[in-house]
Structure formats: C-alpha cells, structure tokens
Amino acid sequence: MKNYIRHFNEININDVPIVGGKNASLGEMFQNLTSKGVQVPDGFATTSEAYWHFLQEVHIKDEIFSQLEKLDTKAFSNLKEIGTSVRKAILDTELPDDLKDAIGEGYDTLSKKYKGDISLAVRSSATAEDLPNASFAGQQESYLNVRGKEELIDACKKCYASLFTDRAIKYREDNGFDHTKVALSIGIQRMVRSDLAASGVNFTLDPDTGFDQVVMVSSIYGLGENIVKGTVNPDDYFVFKPSLGNGVPQPIISRNLGSKEKTMVYDTSGSGTVNLDTPLGKQEQFVLTDAEVIQLAQWSLIIEEHYKRPMDIEWAKDGKTNELFIVQARPETVQSAKKDKLKISTYTLLDKGKEITRGMALGNKISSGKARILHSPEESDKLQQGEILVTERTNPDWDPILKKAAGIITDQGGRTSHAAIVAREVGAAAIIGTNNATKRIKDGQEITISCAEGDTGIVYDGRLKWDEKVVDIAALGKPHTEPMLILADPDQAFKFSFYPAEGVGLMRLEFVINNSIQIHPMALKHFDQLKDTAVKDKIQKLTHHYPDKSDYFVHKLAEGIATIAAAFYPKDVIVRTSDFKSNEYANLIGGTEFEPKESNPMLGFRGASRYYSPKYQEAFELECKALKMVREDMGLDNVKIMIPFCRTLKEAAKVVGVLEENGLKRGEKGLQLYMMTEIPNNIILAEQFAEFFDGFSIGSNDLTQLTLGVDRDSELLSDIFDINDPGVKQMIAMVIASAHKTHTKIGLCGQAPSDYPEFAQFLVEKGINSISFNPDALISGIENINKAEKTEIHFGMAESGN
C-alpha cells in the first residue's frame, strides 16, 4: 500500500520519476520551505507504480497500447476515435481495491489533520522513469472542490483517463515520447478556496525580456484557470528584488490595473465551475493589498533561491481564512533558456524599388507594410497594428497611436521634433520632413521605408527584401568615455537594460506624464475648482481609485521613474524634471485652465522658472514627492535629479531651495543634482553654476538653437541649424573646460556623436565624461567613441615622440 501513495512530507525533487514534476515540487517545498514561512497546502500523491498496477490489475494495459499502435501518426486522421476508445476503457473500469484503500488512507490522514470538512484539488502529473526532465505541462486535467472519498476516487479515475486526451496523445507523438513509458501521478491537495478570493501567477523575472531583478506578480479574482488560460487581463505588479527584505517601505516599483472581467467560481448547482461577470466596482479595484504583493514576492525569492533558478509560481488566496498559499512552482523555461539576452541588429536593403519620397532618417531600421494616411489623432482607429503611419506632423496626442505603427513618415519636422523623439523611443523606423509624403503616398499602398542608407531616409514602392545582421556586443569593447542612454518609456526599460550602456544620462518625464498620467498636475491639485465639467468627468474616470487625486500623479510618476531606475540599478539614472512648454502643458487634461498663452513658448515659461513660480510650484512639489518616493521608499538611490533650462544663478539658488524644502537636499542620502547646460549663460557662468550642481549635461539641441539664434523646429532654417558650427563647438569646449576646472562631471545628450564620427572625436578630445544616445544610436555611438579614443591615443603618442 505504501508504494501506491506518498505524502508530501515524504516527497522531494528527486522523486520526479515516481510522482511527476508537479508533485515532486510540492513535496520539496512542503518539506523544505514551510519552515521559512512559505505556506504550501498539505496533501499526497499517487505514484507511477500505482498507475501501472491499475492498468495491469484491471487488464486494460494491452488493450490501450494496442489501440495506440493503430494511430495514424502522419495525418492523425483517427486520433479522436482512438483517444475516445482508450479513455472509455479506463472510465468503464473500477480502481483495484488496494489502490482505493491507499487513496482512502491518504484522505483520512488529511481529513484528521484539518478536522473533517475538507475539499480537495486533484491534479494530474505525467512522468516518465527514464525521462525525468520531460515536461508534460498542461496536457492533463485537474479537478477542483472534490469532496469525500467517492468523489475523490472518481476524480482519480478521470485523471488517469486524461493521460489519453487527444492533445496529450499528440503531444507525446510530436515530442517522441513512448506511450508505454509515460505514467501518471495524481496530486491530491487540500483545496484553497480561491473561488471566494483570488489567485495568480508569479515569475521571478520579467517574462517578456528576461530581466531578472524583479518579481512579477499577476492576480485575478476567483480560481486560477482564468489567468493560466489567458481568459482575463490580470492586475500586474513588479517588485524590485534588491529592495525586498532591506527595510525599504515600498519595493513595488510598478502596478497595472487589469480589467478582470470574469471570476471563475464553483458551480453551486452541481460539480464543476462557472465563469461569472466580475462586478464593475471590483474590476476597478486592485485584487491584492501591497502587503500581500510583497509577501508573495518574498516567498517567490525564497523559492527561487532554493531551486537556484528562475521560477514560474502559482498561488492562491483562501477566501475563508484570507491566507495566501503557494500551490505550484516550476522552472521558468522561456527567458532563462535564452543564451543571447540581447539582439542588436543592422539592416541592409537587398534591392531598390521605385522611390516615392525621401526625408531625414531616424535610426537604422528598415520596415515595410501598408501605408495609412491620418490627419489627426482622432482617426487612430484607422491604423492597424503593423501599418505605417503617414501624416503631416505629430504632437504628444499621437503617442499612443505611434506605438502601433511599424513605421512613421511625416511631411514636416526635424531631428528633434516630436515625431523623431517618439519614433526613437518606441523603436520604429521613421522618415521625417519629407514635405510631400501625404501627397505622394496613397492610403493603403504597400511601401518600404529604409533608414539604413545614411542620414537620408527613402520611401520605396512595394514590399522590398532586406538583410538583418546581429551585432556582437562583446566585441564592441568598453570605451573610457561612458556611453549612456536617453530613455523616456518605462515599458522599454527592461529590454534596454541589456544594452552596453553605463546607465541613463537623460530620463525624460514628459512621456510618463503625457501617456500614463495624462492630466495636468494643477488640475489634480485643484480638482474641485475646475470649471469644465467634461474635464472633471475625464479626470474622475482616470483617478477613481485615488481618494486624493494628487496621489494619482505622484504614484504614477514614481512608478515610471522607478521602473527605469530599477532596470539599470545600481548605475546612474539621471532624471530630468518636467520640461514641457506652456502649449504642451495646455494639451494635458485640464491644462488650459492653468497655462498662459505665449507667442514663443520655446523661450517662455518652461524649465526651472516654473518650479518656484506661484503658478506652478504646487505641481512641482508633486514631482518632488515622486522623486523622494523613488529614492527613499523604493530604495532606488541611483536616481539623480537634473534641472532643465535654468537661466540664471539666482534661478539656480531658488530651485535648489525648493528641492530642499521638499526633502530633496543636495548631499543628503547621497543625492546629487545636475543641470542641463543648454543656454549660453550656463556656459559663460559654468564655474559659478557648479557651486549649485554636481554635474552638467549639455543639451545640444537647445544650445545650438540659442547659440545660432535658429528655431530648431523651423524647416525654413534647417540648413543653418548645425551642431558642427564652430561657434556651437566652441561653446561646448568652453563648458567642458570649466567642468574640469571645478571637478564637475559633464556629459552630452544627443544624436550628433552617433551621426557624425568627427563630432564624437571632438568630444573625446575635449575630455567629455559621458555621451548619452537614443537606444537605436547606441551601437554606432560606441563605435564612434572607440575610434575617437584610439585616434586620441595614437595622437598622444605621436605628440610625445613615441
């Protein structure tokens, strides 16, 4: 009898051939991790010996395998017929008495331990004695809320039959497993009443990118089938591993409210389950408390540490006791199996078609698809995933649309236009400033856009062929001048964490504010005083789960910053405080009631001047709260703060004072402050500005604009706007020299060092500390830095006569 069942306290991970992977894992955790606080429901498992004994004792073994020998293994034309026949043979027989007695003994032990009234989860776990590492995940059935010995015996027989579902038979055939060597173990476990509460799945890495410094927790209402099968959109949380257990108050770095439209519960009218509509009020709430998310993440870390590998974990919350339990753990097999975490590609067009138009190329990608001409964001429903957007120009209202596009083409705009910035952020191939794309390209026309032919991007008729090659990052080498990234979209952060960068030299907050928050911060601070009822309705809809509407801004912004900071921790992430212009702020929900109308917003109420102004200081205090939360509550002290468009020394003093008043005092808790050097006054008085700041970052676009007196967005003056102009380069050389004199770290953010090798050479010669690139330009930027540093070494040796 003992050989037919094993209690969880008798099973460990070495028993996979006997009880299958699921049950071996449960026994391993029950024996080794309950003492560490991980709650695993008790239970027992039937053995592979019990399975073979059943088939032999009731004389159906030969019948089953002779039926399977008749299977058409090429077309599977008789799969349904044979599967039905085999399952019927099992279901029409009784389990042997000694096997029934063994299962009954296991049931009695559990029932006694939990004082009688128990319900059970009965799960199948296929195994193979000579294939202990084989995975049969998802091929067999599970039965929930099983009560009493009779129901349990019936469920066990159904589990045995499920070894021969049509999908399980075909799975074994497809994977070369011999049916006669695969057995079935049945896990019988005390049921967690998640139908009355919640359930979910954890991964000890990001399942999309393989980034391994987070635990992902997903949760839904009711039984776990809905999340396992992808029936509903769950709540998702990311928890930062280094902050867990270190006394950090808030290790949750991001959360996303899922729709959770369905809740699976037990069918009270009979056996089985039923999927009910989740009440709207519950859909709009998070399933778990923060404390529960953190508890599950801590358990996940304990499990990962025990197994010494990334794990895929199922959990359940009991609605009667409100306790959390781990109900399954298996190795994560997708991301952890990838040898190359990163693929950076170069593109070459193999044939040239008929040219339609051309403009400025962004990045190096090639893309093809159906052109979709849109004239405003209101037409966004016309753009399908994978189509190429063609439009006159874009603004921040287009951001959600651009994520769907396989490519972007605009009539107007320069390299620093909104379309250019967002195209780089979302990784789309883009050609801007064509002047005539909306006239030359027909709606629905198949086209190819090539950015792989230098600075000029060309739009071709038809779908052309191209070649993509992977760059070996290891072969790039590590330059002395630090290559860093320019980032804005937190959704891309984990992917870009694998790039060969030394951190983030510029994180723009505008993307998070425009996309995740959408609301003007002053409209949140003064919600009750808003005059426009339609605006109030929009804000209420977005912020309904925040009693204090200001917290919506703080938490959303903090999570956006934290996600990028966590991706690169402990490397520096330099966060530039908001630098919208007044017209861009006005486009936020509720913004028109708080923003002035300026004839030249580029030189108006922007950057540092806002932060101490009575018109905006309350809003800036929300940014400060978010930054303080990230650094102190979330433990991401690699965040540095950078102030944009700081015009005067008096302004610098005022802003540093406002930061200090909001708990962000320079030097305390390692906080460093940076300043964008983008105004000629910043260059002239750099040594004095260094008294207020720990670092400078040269904003090459604004500096070029203000040095040459050219509107950087003007197509009429695009030939004059040139970062390689001697005057601009002299300004850059001056501020680098001043930074060296005051021992102030200095970097530059922009495309020029990747587009122009001679400009990278210039920066290296002047001794710049770091250069920040958009992700699509990082590789070419590093190559240019490497060439420049080699030239500099050779030049230095020649100078010394060696």
PDB file of C-alpha atoms in Angstrom, residues 242-347:
ATOM      1  CA  PRO A 242      17.171  44.272  -4.118  1.00  0.00           C
ATOM      2  CA  SER A 243      14.610  46.277  -2.108  1.00  0.00           C
ATOM      3  CA  LEU A 244      12.880  43.185  -0.707  1.00  0.00           C
ATOM      4  CA  GLY A 245      13.932  42.445   2.850  1.00  0.00           C
ATOM      5  CA  ASN A 246      16.169  45.501   3.106  1.00  0.00           C
ATOM      6  CA  GLY A 247      13.782  47.541   5.202  1.00  0.00           C
ATOM      7  CA  VAL A 248      12.598  49.515   2.166  1.00  0.00           C
ATOM      8  CA  PRO A 249       8.969  50.579   2.754  1.00  0.00           C
ATOM      9  CA  GLN A 250       7.793  50.161  -0.858  1.00  0.00           C
ATOM     10  CA  PRO A 251       9.616  47.635  -3.066  1.00  0.00           C
ATOM     11  CA  ILE A 252       6.699  47.596  -5.561  1.00  0.00           C
ATOM     12  CA  ILE A 253       8.009  49.671  -8.465  1.00  0.00           C
ATOM     13  CA  SER A 254       5.002  49.467 -10.778  1.00  0.00           C
ATOM     14  CA  ARG A 255       1.463  48.204 -10.959  1.00  0.00           C
ATOM     15  CA  ASN A 256      -1.101  47.929 -13.726  1.00  0.00           C
ATOM     16  CA  LEU A 257      -4.821  47.621 -13.078  1.00  0.00           C
ATOM     17  CA  GLY A 258      -6.247  44.790 -15.202  1.00  0.00           C
ATOM     18  CA  SER A 259      -9.839  44.566 -16.385  1.00  0.00           C
ATOM     19  CA  LYS A 260     -10.505  41.161 -14.718  1.00  0.00           C
ATOM     20  CA  GLU A 261     -13.883  40.864 -16.489  1.00  0.00           C
ATOM     21  CA  LYS A 262     -14.571  37.301 -15.322  1.00  0.00           C
ATOM     22  CA  THR A 263     -14.423  35.478 -11.984  1.00  0.00           C
ATOM     23  CA  MET A 264     -14.385  31.678 -12.001  1.00  0.00           C
ATOM     24  CA  VAL A 265     -16.167  30.060  -9.048  1.00  0.00           C
ATOM     25  CA  TYR A 266     -17.608  26.650  -8.178  1.00  0.00           C
ATOM     26  CA  ASP A 267     -20.967  25.853  -9.744  1.00  0.00           C
ATOM     27  CA  THR A 268     -23.345  25.614  -6.775  1.00  0.00           C
ATOM     28  CA  SER A 269     -25.926  23.796  -8.910  1.00  0.00           C
ATOM     29  CA  GLY A 270     -23.616  20.848  -9.492  1.00  0.00           C
ATOM     30  CA  SER A 271     -20.000  19.843  -9.995  1.00  0.00           C
ATOM     31  CA  GLY A 272     -17.558  21.869 -11.984  1.00  0.00           C
ATOM     32  CA  THR A 273     -17.059  25.609 -12.279  1.00  0.00           C
ATOM     33  CA  VAL A 274     -18.762  28.625 -13.807  1.00  0.00           C
ATOM     34  CA  ASN A 275     -17.339  31.921 -15.090  1.00  0.00           C
ATOM     35  CA  LEU A 276     -19.255  34.912 -13.761  1.00  0.00           C
ATOM     36  CA  ASP A 277     -19.067  38.566 -14.771  1.00  0.00           C
ATOM     37  CA  THR A 278     -16.938  40.479 -12.281  1.00  0.00           C
ATOM     38  CA  PRO A 279     -18.868  43.462 -10.845  1.00  0.00           C
ATOM     39  CA  LEU A 280     -17.588  46.757 -12.259  1.00  0.00           C
ATOM     40  CA  GLY A 281     -16.669  48.038  -8.818  1.00  0.00           C
ATOM     41  CA  LYS A 282     -14.347  45.064  -8.251  1.00  0.00           C
ATOM     42  CA  GLN A 283     -12.857  45.369 -11.740  1.00  0.00           C
ATOM     43  CA  GLU A 284     -11.783  48.899 -10.876  1.00  0.00           C
ATOM     44  CA  GLN A 285     -10.011  47.802  -7.679  1.00  0.00           C
ATOM     45  CA  PHE A 286      -6.681  46.036  -7.278  1.00  0.00           C
ATOM     46  CA  VAL A 287      -7.123  42.427  -6.184  1.00  0.00           C
ATOM     47  CA  LEU A 288      -4.298  42.424  -3.637  1.00  0.00           C
ATOM     48  CA  THR A 289      -3.070  44.769  -0.961  1.00  0.00           C
ATOM     49  CA  ASP A 290       0.527  45.975  -1.189  1.00  0.00           C
ATOM     50  CA  ALA A 291       1.379  43.833   1.838  1.00  0.00           C
ATOM     51  CA  GLU A 292       0.076  40.721   0.046  1.00  0.00           C
ATOM     52  CA  VAL A 293       2.043  41.531  -3.118  1.00  0.00           C
ATOM     53  CA  ILE A 294       5.216  41.936  -1.070  1.00  0.00           C
ATOM     54  CA  GLN A 295       4.535  38.686   0.809  1.00  0.00           C
ATOM     55  CA  LEU A 296       4.134  36.763  -2.446  1.00  0.00           C
ATOM     56  CA  ALA A 297       7.292  38.338  -3.872  1.00  0.00           C
ATOM     57  CA  GLN A 298       9.286  37.409  -0.764  1.00  0.00           C
ATOM     58  CA  TRP A 299       8.084  33.811  -0.990  1.00  0.00           C
ATOM     59  CA  SER A 300       8.996  33.780  -4.671  1.00  0.00           C
ATOM     60  CA  LEU A 301      12.541  34.824  -3.817  1.00  0.00           C
ATOM     61  CA  ILE A 302      12.792  32.056  -1.212  1.00  0.00           C
ATOM     62  CA  ILE A 303      11.597  29.525  -3.806  1.00  0.00           C
ATOM     63  CA  GLU A 304      13.994  30.841  -6.460  1.00  0.00           C
ATOM     64  CA  GLU A 305      16.900  30.716  -4.028  1.00  0.00           C
ATOM     65  CA  HIS A 306      16.018  27.149  -3.076  1.00  0.00           C
ATOM     66  CA  TYR A 307      15.843  25.927  -6.668  1.00  0.00           C
ATOM     67  CA  LYS A 308      18.776  28.123  -7.830  1.00  0.00           C
ATOM     68  CA  ARG A 309      16.978  29.188 -10.994  1.00  0.00           C
ATOM     69  CA  PRO A 310      14.132  31.463 -12.226  1.00  0.00           C
ATOM     70  CA  MET A 311      10.720  30.079 -11.328  1.00  0.00           C
ATOM     71  CA  ASP A 312       7.114  30.149 -12.564  1.00  0.00           C
ATOM     72  CA  ILE A 313       4.881  30.006  -9.481  1.00  0.00           C
ATOM     73  CA  GLU A 314       1.139  29.652  -8.932  1.00  0.00           C
ATOM     74  CA  TRP A 315      -0.516  30.963  -5.787  1.00  0.00           C
ATOM     75  CA  ALA A 316      -3.991  31.163  -4.291  1.00  0.00           C
ATOM     76  CA  LYS A 317      -5.709  33.163  -1.572  1.00  0.00           C
ATOM     77  CA  ASP A 318      -8.249  31.416   0.654  1.00  0.00           C
ATOM     78  CA  GLY A 319     -11.444  33.465   0.929  1.00  0.00           C
ATOM     79  CA  LYS A 320     -12.395  31.864   4.234  1.00  0.00           C
ATOM     80  CA  THR A 321      -9.140  32.492   6.111  1.00  0.00           C
ATOM     81  CA  ASN A 322      -7.612  35.260   3.912  1.00  0.00           C
ATOM     82  CA  GLU A 323      -4.354  33.264   3.908  1.00  0.00           C
ATOM     83  CA  LEU A 324      -2.023  33.083   0.909  1.00  0.00           C
ATOM     84  CA  PHE A 325      -0.644  29.749  -0.334  1.00  0.00           C
ATOM     85  CA  ILE A 326       1.798  28.578  -2.984  1.00  0.00           C
ATOM     86  CA  VAL A 327       0.080  25.827  -4.961  1.00  0.00           C
ATOM     87  CA  GLN A 328       2.664  25.138  -7.659  1.00  0.00           C
ATOM     88  CA  ALA A 329       6.236  26.016  -8.663  1.00  0.00           C
ATOM     89  CA  ARG A 330       8.100  25.017 -11.786  1.00  0.00           C
ATOM     90  CA  PRO A 331      11.251  26.256 -13.538  1.00  0.00           C
ATOM     91  CA  GLU A 332      10.753  29.177 -15.941  1.00  0.00           C
ATOM     92  CA  THR A 333      11.771  27.767 -19.324  1.00  0.00           C
ATOM     93  CA  VAL A 334      11.479  30.585 -21.885  1.00  0.00           C
ATOM     94  CA  GLN A 335      13.677  33.538 -20.938  1.00  0.00           C
ATOM     95  CA  SER A 336      16.064  31.570 -18.749  1.00  0.00           C
ATOM     96  CA  ALA A 337      16.784  29.246 -21.680  1.00  0.00           C
ATOM     97  CA  LYS A 338      17.855  32.074 -23.971  1.00  0.00           C
ATOM     98  CA  LYS A 339      21.608  32.362 -24.319  1.00  0.00           C
ATOM     99  CA  ASP A 340      21.516  35.725 -26.050  1.00  0.00           C
ATOM    100  CA  LYS A 341      19.541  38.171 -23.939  1.00  0.00           C
ATOM    101  CA  LEU A 342      20.055  40.913 -26.472  1.00  0.00           C
ATOM    102  CA  LYS A 343      19.973  41.179 -30.215  1.00  0.00           C
ATOM    103  CA  ILE A 344      21.071  44.458 -31.758  1.00  0.00           C
ATOM    104  CA  SER A 345      20.603  44.350 -35.486  1.00  0.00           C
ATOM    105  CA  THR A 346      21.975  46.158 -38.519  1.00  0.00           C
ATOM    106  CA  TYR A 347      19.957  46.336 -41.736  1.00  0.00           C
TER     107      TYR A 347
END
